[in-house]
Short mmCIF file of N, CA and C and ligand atoms in Angstrom, two decimals:
data_model
loop_
_atom_site.label_atom_id
_atom_site.label_comp_id
_atom_site.label_asym_id
_atom_site.label_seq_id
_atom_site.Cartn_x
_atom_site.Cartn_y
_atom_site.Cartn_z
N MET A 1 175.21 116.07 49.31
CA MET A 1 175.29 114.83 48.53
C MET A 1 174.89 115.10 47.09
N ILE A 2 175.67 114.56 46.17
CA ILE A 2 175.35 114.72 44.74
C ILE A 2 174.25 113.72 44.38
N PRO A 3 173.16 114.22 43.79
CA PRO A 3 172.08 113.30 43.42
C PRO A 3 172.53 112.35 42.31
N LEU A 4 171.97 111.18 42.31
CA LEU A 4 172.25 110.18 41.28
C LEU A 4 171.42 110.51 40.05
N ILE A 5 172.07 111.02 39.04
CA ILE A 5 171.35 111.38 37.81
C ILE A 5 171.65 110.34 36.73
N HIS A 6 170.58 109.82 36.14
CA HIS A 6 170.75 108.90 35.02
C HIS A 6 169.77 109.30 33.93
N GLU A 7 170.21 109.17 32.67
CA GLU A 7 169.36 109.57 31.55
C GLU A 7 169.11 108.39 30.62
N GLY A 8 168.04 108.57 29.85
CA GLY A 8 167.73 107.54 28.86
C GLY A 8 166.68 108.06 27.92
N GLY A 9 166.17 107.16 27.06
CA GLY A 9 165.16 107.58 26.11
C GLY A 9 164.75 106.44 25.20
N CYS A 10 163.92 106.80 24.21
CA CYS A 10 163.38 105.79 23.29
C CYS A 10 164.40 105.47 22.21
N GLN A 11 164.02 104.57 21.34
CA GLN A 11 164.95 104.13 20.29
C GLN A 11 165.30 105.25 19.31
N CYS A 12 164.33 106.09 18.94
CA CYS A 12 164.62 107.12 17.93
C CYS A 12 165.21 108.38 18.54
N GLY A 13 165.16 108.49 19.86
CA GLY A 13 165.77 109.65 20.51
C GLY A 13 164.84 110.83 20.71
N ALA A 14 163.59 110.74 20.22
CA ALA A 14 162.66 111.86 20.38
C ALA A 14 162.29 112.07 21.85
N VAL A 15 162.11 110.97 22.57
CA VAL A 15 161.74 111.06 23.99
C VAL A 15 162.99 110.85 24.83
N ARG A 16 163.21 111.78 25.76
CA ARG A 16 164.35 111.67 26.68
C ARG A 16 163.86 111.92 28.10
N TYR A 17 164.50 111.27 29.04
CA TYR A 17 164.16 111.48 30.44
C TYR A 17 165.42 111.51 31.29
N ARG A 18 165.24 111.96 32.51
CA ARG A 18 166.32 112.02 33.48
C ARG A 18 165.74 111.58 34.81
N THR A 19 166.42 110.68 35.51
CA THR A 19 165.95 110.27 36.82
C THR A 19 167.01 110.60 37.86
N SER A 20 166.56 110.83 39.08
CA SER A 20 167.49 111.12 40.17
C SER A 20 167.21 110.16 41.31
N ASP A 21 168.20 110.00 42.13
CA ASP A 21 168.10 109.15 43.33
C ASP A 21 168.09 107.65 42.95
N GLN A 22 168.15 106.83 43.99
CA GLN A 22 168.11 105.38 43.80
C GLN A 22 166.68 104.94 43.53
N PRO A 23 166.48 103.90 42.74
CA PRO A 23 165.13 103.38 42.58
C PRO A 23 164.58 102.82 43.89
N VAL A 24 163.27 102.86 44.02
CA VAL A 24 162.61 102.23 45.17
C VAL A 24 162.79 100.71 45.07
N ARG A 25 162.61 100.18 43.85
CA ARG A 25 162.91 98.77 43.61
C ARG A 25 163.06 98.54 42.10
N VAL A 26 163.75 97.48 41.76
CA VAL A 26 163.93 97.10 40.36
C VAL A 26 163.48 95.66 40.21
N ILE A 27 162.52 95.45 39.33
CA ILE A 27 161.88 94.15 39.20
C ILE A 27 162.00 93.65 37.76
N ALA A 28 162.42 92.42 37.61
CA ALA A 28 162.36 91.75 36.31
C ALA A 28 161.09 90.93 36.28
N CYS A 29 160.22 91.21 35.32
CA CYS A 29 158.89 90.60 35.31
C CYS A 29 158.70 89.73 34.07
N HIS A 30 158.28 88.50 34.32
CA HIS A 30 158.11 87.51 33.25
C HIS A 30 156.64 87.33 32.87
N CYS A 31 155.78 88.26 33.24
CA CYS A 31 154.36 88.11 32.91
C CYS A 31 154.13 88.31 31.41
N THR A 32 152.98 87.85 30.96
CA THR A 32 152.65 87.92 29.53
C THR A 32 152.60 89.36 29.04
N THR A 33 152.10 90.27 29.89
CA THR A 33 152.01 91.67 29.52
C THR A 33 153.41 92.25 29.25
N CYS A 34 154.35 91.93 30.11
CA CYS A 34 155.71 92.46 29.92
C CYS A 34 156.37 91.85 28.69
N LYS A 35 156.07 90.58 28.42
CA LYS A 35 156.60 89.97 27.20
C LYS A 35 156.08 90.71 25.97
N ARG A 36 154.79 91.02 25.98
CA ARG A 36 154.20 91.69 24.81
C ARG A 36 154.71 93.13 24.69
N ARG A 37 154.81 93.82 25.84
CA ARG A 37 155.26 95.21 25.82
C ARG A 37 156.66 95.33 25.24
N THR A 38 157.53 94.36 25.59
CA THR A 38 158.93 94.47 25.21
C THR A 38 159.28 93.63 23.99
N GLY A 39 158.50 92.58 23.72
CA GLY A 39 158.88 91.62 22.70
C GLY A 39 160.02 90.73 23.15
N ALA A 40 160.34 90.77 24.44
CA ALA A 40 161.50 90.06 24.98
C ALA A 40 161.06 89.01 25.99
N ALA A 41 162.03 88.27 26.54
CA ALA A 41 161.73 87.21 27.48
C ALA A 41 161.13 87.75 28.77
N TYR A 42 161.57 88.93 29.18
CA TYR A 42 161.01 89.57 30.37
C TYR A 42 161.26 91.07 30.30
N GLY A 43 160.56 91.80 31.13
CA GLY A 43 160.72 93.25 31.17
C GLY A 43 161.33 93.67 32.49
N ILE A 44 162.15 94.71 32.46
CA ILE A 44 162.72 95.22 33.71
C ILE A 44 162.06 96.57 34.02
N GLY A 45 161.46 96.65 35.19
CA GLY A 45 160.85 97.89 35.65
C GLY A 45 161.70 98.51 36.75
N VAL A 46 162.18 99.72 36.49
CA VAL A 46 162.93 100.47 37.50
C VAL A 46 161.94 101.43 38.14
N TYR A 47 161.49 101.12 39.35
CA TYR A 47 160.45 101.92 40.01
C TYR A 47 161.09 103.02 40.83
N LEU A 48 160.70 104.24 40.48
CA LEU A 48 161.23 105.42 41.17
C LEU A 48 160.07 106.23 41.73
N LYS A 49 160.38 107.10 42.68
CA LYS A 49 159.38 108.05 43.12
C LYS A 49 159.05 108.95 41.92
N ASP A 50 157.76 109.20 41.71
CA ASP A 50 157.28 110.04 40.61
C ASP A 50 158.08 111.34 40.49
N THR A 51 158.40 111.92 41.64
CA THR A 51 159.09 113.21 41.67
C THR A 51 160.56 113.09 41.27
N ASP A 52 161.07 111.87 41.15
CA ASP A 52 162.47 111.66 40.75
C ASP A 52 162.61 111.38 39.26
N VAL A 53 161.49 111.51 38.52
CA VAL A 53 161.52 111.27 37.07
C VAL A 53 161.11 112.56 36.37
N GLU A 54 161.94 112.98 35.41
CA GLU A 54 161.64 114.18 34.63
C GLU A 54 161.76 113.84 33.15
N PHE A 55 160.69 114.14 32.39
CA PHE A 55 160.77 113.95 30.93
C PHE A 55 161.27 115.25 30.34
N THR A 56 162.36 115.19 29.62
CA THR A 56 163.03 116.40 29.16
C THR A 56 162.76 116.71 27.70
N ARG A 57 162.24 115.73 26.94
CA ARG A 57 162.01 115.96 25.52
C ARG A 57 161.01 114.96 24.98
N GLY A 58 160.23 115.39 23.98
CA GLY A 58 159.42 114.46 23.20
C GLY A 58 157.97 114.35 23.64
N GLU A 59 157.19 113.76 22.74
CA GLU A 59 155.76 113.54 22.96
C GLU A 59 155.51 112.06 23.14
N MET A 60 154.63 111.73 24.07
CA MET A 60 154.30 110.32 24.26
C MET A 60 152.80 110.09 24.19
N ASN A 61 152.45 108.90 23.73
CA ASN A 61 151.09 108.42 23.78
C ASN A 61 150.94 107.49 24.97
N THR A 62 149.69 107.26 25.38
CA THR A 62 149.49 106.33 26.48
C THR A 62 148.56 105.20 26.04
N TYR A 63 148.77 104.06 26.66
CA TYR A 63 147.89 102.92 26.45
C TYR A 63 147.53 102.36 27.81
N GLU A 64 146.25 102.48 28.14
CA GLU A 64 145.80 102.02 29.46
C GLU A 64 145.04 100.71 29.32
N PHE A 65 145.33 99.79 30.20
CA PHE A 65 144.61 98.52 30.19
C PHE A 65 144.50 98.02 31.62
N HIS A 66 143.74 96.94 31.77
CA HIS A 66 143.51 96.40 33.10
C HIS A 66 144.12 95.01 33.22
N SER A 67 144.78 94.77 34.32
CA SER A 67 145.40 93.46 34.57
C SER A 67 144.33 92.38 34.62
N ASP A 68 144.58 91.27 33.93
CA ASP A 68 143.61 90.17 34.00
C ASP A 68 143.71 89.44 35.34
N GLU A 69 144.75 89.74 36.11
CA GLU A 69 144.95 89.10 37.40
C GLU A 69 144.29 89.93 38.52
N SER A 70 144.60 91.24 38.55
CA SER A 70 144.12 92.08 39.66
C SER A 70 142.94 92.96 39.26
N GLY A 71 142.74 93.17 37.96
CA GLY A 71 141.69 94.06 37.48
C GLY A 71 142.05 95.53 37.55
N ARG A 72 143.25 95.83 38.08
CA ARG A 72 143.62 97.24 38.23
C ARG A 72 144.33 97.77 36.98
N TRP A 73 144.31 99.11 36.82
CA TRP A 73 144.83 99.66 35.58
C TRP A 73 146.36 99.78 35.58
N LEU A 74 146.89 99.69 34.38
CA LEU A 74 148.30 99.96 34.09
C LEU A 74 148.29 100.92 32.91
N ARG A 75 149.20 101.88 32.92
CA ARG A 75 149.21 102.89 31.85
C ARG A 75 150.62 102.98 31.27
N ASN A 76 150.78 102.47 30.06
CA ASN A 76 152.07 102.54 29.37
C ASN A 76 152.21 103.87 28.66
N GLU A 77 153.42 104.40 28.63
CA GLU A 77 153.70 105.62 27.89
C GLU A 77 154.79 105.33 26.87
N PHE A 78 154.49 105.64 25.62
CA PHE A 78 155.41 105.26 24.55
C PHE A 78 155.60 106.40 23.55
N CYS A 79 156.75 106.37 22.89
CA CYS A 79 157.11 107.41 21.92
C CYS A 79 156.15 107.42 20.74
N ASN A 80 155.68 108.61 20.37
CA ASN A 80 154.78 108.78 19.22
C ASN A 80 155.41 108.32 17.92
N THR A 81 156.71 108.41 17.83
CA THR A 81 157.39 108.13 16.57
C THR A 81 157.83 106.68 16.45
N CYS A 82 158.56 106.18 17.44
CA CYS A 82 159.14 104.84 17.31
C CYS A 82 158.40 103.78 18.12
N GLY A 83 157.51 104.19 19.02
CA GLY A 83 156.69 103.23 19.74
C GLY A 83 157.33 102.59 20.96
N THR A 84 158.56 102.96 21.28
CA THR A 84 159.21 102.38 22.46
C THR A 84 158.45 102.79 23.72
N THR A 85 158.05 101.80 24.53
CA THR A 85 157.48 102.12 25.84
C THR A 85 158.62 102.46 26.77
N VAL A 86 158.66 103.71 27.24
CA VAL A 86 159.77 104.11 28.10
C VAL A 86 159.36 104.13 29.57
N SER A 87 158.04 104.13 29.83
CA SER A 87 157.61 104.35 31.21
C SER A 87 156.21 103.82 31.40
N TRP A 88 155.85 103.55 32.65
CA TRP A 88 154.46 103.22 32.95
C TRP A 88 154.14 103.52 34.40
N THR A 89 152.85 103.66 34.66
CA THR A 89 152.37 103.82 36.03
C THR A 89 151.32 102.75 36.28
N LEU A 90 151.13 102.45 37.56
CA LEU A 90 150.24 101.39 37.97
C LEU A 90 149.30 101.88 39.05
N GLU A 91 148.04 101.49 38.96
CA GLU A 91 147.09 101.81 40.03
C GLU A 91 147.59 101.25 41.37
N MET A 92 148.26 100.10 41.28
CA MET A 92 148.74 99.41 42.47
C MET A 92 149.86 100.15 43.20
N ARG A 93 150.58 101.02 42.51
CA ARG A 93 151.76 101.67 43.09
C ARG A 93 151.65 103.19 42.97
N PRO A 94 150.72 103.80 43.71
CA PRO A 94 150.57 105.26 43.61
C PRO A 94 151.84 105.97 44.06
N GLY A 95 152.19 107.03 43.38
CA GLY A 95 153.39 107.81 43.74
C GLY A 95 154.66 107.28 43.12
N LEU A 96 154.56 106.12 42.47
CA LEU A 96 155.74 105.55 41.81
C LEU A 96 155.55 105.58 40.30
N ARG A 97 156.69 105.57 39.61
CA ARG A 97 156.69 105.50 38.15
C ARG A 97 157.77 104.53 37.74
N ALA A 98 157.45 103.67 36.80
CA ALA A 98 158.44 102.72 36.31
C ALA A 98 159.09 103.25 35.05
N ILE A 99 160.40 103.10 34.99
CA ILE A 99 161.14 103.33 33.75
C ILE A 99 161.50 101.95 33.20
N ALA A 100 161.28 101.76 31.90
CA ALA A 100 161.68 100.49 31.28
C ALA A 100 163.20 100.42 31.31
N GLY A 101 163.71 99.42 32.06
CA GLY A 101 165.14 99.38 32.37
C GLY A 101 166.05 99.44 31.16
N GLY A 102 165.63 98.81 30.09
CA GLY A 102 166.46 98.76 28.89
C GLY A 102 166.58 100.08 28.15
N THR A 103 165.81 101.09 28.55
CA THR A 103 165.86 102.37 27.83
C THR A 103 166.86 103.35 28.44
N TYR A 104 167.47 102.99 29.56
CA TYR A 104 168.52 103.86 30.10
C TYR A 104 169.73 103.85 29.16
N ASP A 105 170.41 104.98 29.05
CA ASP A 105 171.64 105.04 28.25
C ASP A 105 172.63 104.00 28.77
N ASN A 106 172.70 103.88 30.09
CA ASN A 106 173.45 102.78 30.69
C ASN A 106 172.45 101.86 31.37
N PRO A 107 172.04 100.79 30.68
CA PRO A 107 170.97 99.95 31.23
C PRO A 107 171.44 99.02 32.35
N ASN A 108 172.68 99.19 32.79
CA ASN A 108 173.24 98.32 33.83
C ASN A 108 173.60 99.05 35.11
N TRP A 109 173.14 100.28 35.27
CA TRP A 109 173.57 101.05 36.45
C TRP A 109 172.87 100.59 37.73
N PHE A 110 171.75 99.90 37.60
CA PHE A 110 170.95 99.48 38.76
C PHE A 110 171.08 97.97 38.94
N ASP A 111 170.77 97.51 40.14
CA ASP A 111 170.73 96.07 40.42
C ASP A 111 169.28 95.60 40.42
N VAL A 112 169.06 94.42 39.88
CA VAL A 112 167.72 93.81 39.91
C VAL A 112 167.51 93.16 41.27
N LEU A 113 166.39 93.49 41.90
CA LEU A 113 166.07 92.95 43.23
C LEU A 113 165.45 91.56 43.14
N ALA A 114 164.52 91.40 42.20
CA ALA A 114 163.77 90.14 42.15
C ALA A 114 163.24 89.88 40.75
N HIS A 115 163.05 88.60 40.46
CA HIS A 115 162.34 88.17 39.26
C HIS A 115 160.95 87.70 39.70
N ILE A 116 159.92 88.20 39.02
CA ILE A 116 158.55 87.85 39.41
C ILE A 116 157.78 87.25 38.24
N TRP A 117 156.65 86.64 38.58
CA TRP A 117 155.80 85.95 37.60
C TRP A 117 156.60 84.91 36.82
N THR A 118 157.47 84.21 37.51
CA THR A 118 158.31 83.23 36.82
C THR A 118 157.53 81.99 36.42
N ARG A 119 156.29 81.88 36.89
CA ARG A 119 155.48 80.73 36.42
C ARG A 119 155.24 80.84 34.91
N SER A 120 155.33 82.06 34.34
CA SER A 120 155.20 82.18 32.88
C SER A 120 156.54 82.49 32.22
N ALA A 121 157.63 82.26 32.95
CA ALA A 121 158.96 82.49 32.36
C ALA A 121 159.28 81.41 31.33
N ARG A 122 160.17 81.74 30.42
CA ARG A 122 160.67 80.75 29.48
C ARG A 122 161.30 79.59 30.25
N PRO A 123 161.14 78.37 29.76
CA PRO A 123 161.71 77.23 30.49
C PRO A 123 163.23 77.22 30.51
N ASP A 124 163.86 77.97 29.63
CA ASP A 124 165.33 77.97 29.62
C ASP A 124 165.93 79.09 30.48
N MET A 125 165.10 79.75 31.27
CA MET A 125 165.61 80.81 32.15
C MET A 125 166.35 80.19 33.34
N SER A 126 167.40 80.86 33.79
CA SER A 126 168.00 80.51 35.08
C SER A 126 168.31 81.81 35.81
N TYR A 127 168.45 81.73 37.13
CA TYR A 127 168.54 82.94 37.95
C TYR A 127 169.77 82.87 38.85
N PRO A 128 170.45 83.99 38.99
CA PRO A 128 171.60 84.00 39.91
C PRO A 128 171.14 83.72 41.35
N ASP A 129 172.01 83.12 42.15
CA ASP A 129 171.66 82.73 43.52
C ASP A 129 171.21 83.89 44.40
N HIS A 130 171.79 85.08 44.19
CA HIS A 130 171.50 86.19 45.09
C HIS A 130 170.20 86.92 44.74
N ILE A 131 169.52 86.49 43.66
CA ILE A 131 168.29 87.16 43.22
C ILE A 131 167.07 86.43 43.80
N LYS A 132 166.12 87.22 44.30
CA LYS A 132 164.87 86.63 44.77
C LYS A 132 164.00 86.26 43.57
N VAL A 133 163.34 85.13 43.66
CA VAL A 133 162.52 84.64 42.56
C VAL A 133 161.13 84.30 43.09
N PHE A 134 160.11 84.83 42.42
CA PHE A 134 158.73 84.58 42.85
C PHE A 134 157.91 84.07 41.69
N GLU A 135 157.16 83.03 41.95
CA GLU A 135 156.27 82.44 40.95
C GLU A 135 155.23 83.43 40.46
N LYS A 136 154.74 84.28 41.38
CA LYS A 136 153.71 85.25 41.03
C LYS A 136 154.21 86.65 41.40
N ALA A 137 153.30 87.51 41.87
CA ALA A 137 153.66 88.89 42.16
C ALA A 137 154.62 88.98 43.36
N LEU A 138 155.25 90.12 43.47
CA LEU A 138 156.09 90.39 44.63
C LEU A 138 155.20 90.37 45.87
N PRO A 139 155.59 89.63 46.91
CA PRO A 139 154.75 89.63 48.11
C PRO A 139 154.64 91.04 48.70
N PRO A 140 153.53 91.38 49.33
CA PRO A 140 153.38 92.71 49.93
C PRO A 140 154.47 92.97 50.97
N THR A 141 155.00 94.19 50.98
CA THR A 141 156.08 94.51 51.93
C THR A 141 155.56 95.38 53.06
ZN1 ZN B 1 161.13 107.39 19.75
ZN1 ZN B 2 155.04 91.99 34.02
#
């Protein structure tokens, strides 16, 4: 079987990555943290197995903080030059790594599974019928 290879990177092109295989899950998150990280209405996290993500170029800085909801750490990784957050890891999801969905060269190759934290979503948001929508975090699976 040919592995699913997809590439992407930051806005200036200094940081590049390559991912293989299907994501474990893809989540659109409307929490305040994702709004601030992206400057957008919501953030898309493509969660992959750590071993399926390879950084091929560039230097990144990290910013670690603690969720005001769970108290657990989140660690953003962003380009030293342009500041784009391309990836993050979470204490809550060991062994997984999120790629910021919008940084893929083709940001539409994956399907979004669910929208979460919609209690802080913009009031003008609407969701397709086939998408799961949760007021808060994704329920434990
Ligand atoms: Zn950059
Ligand atoms: Zn979020």
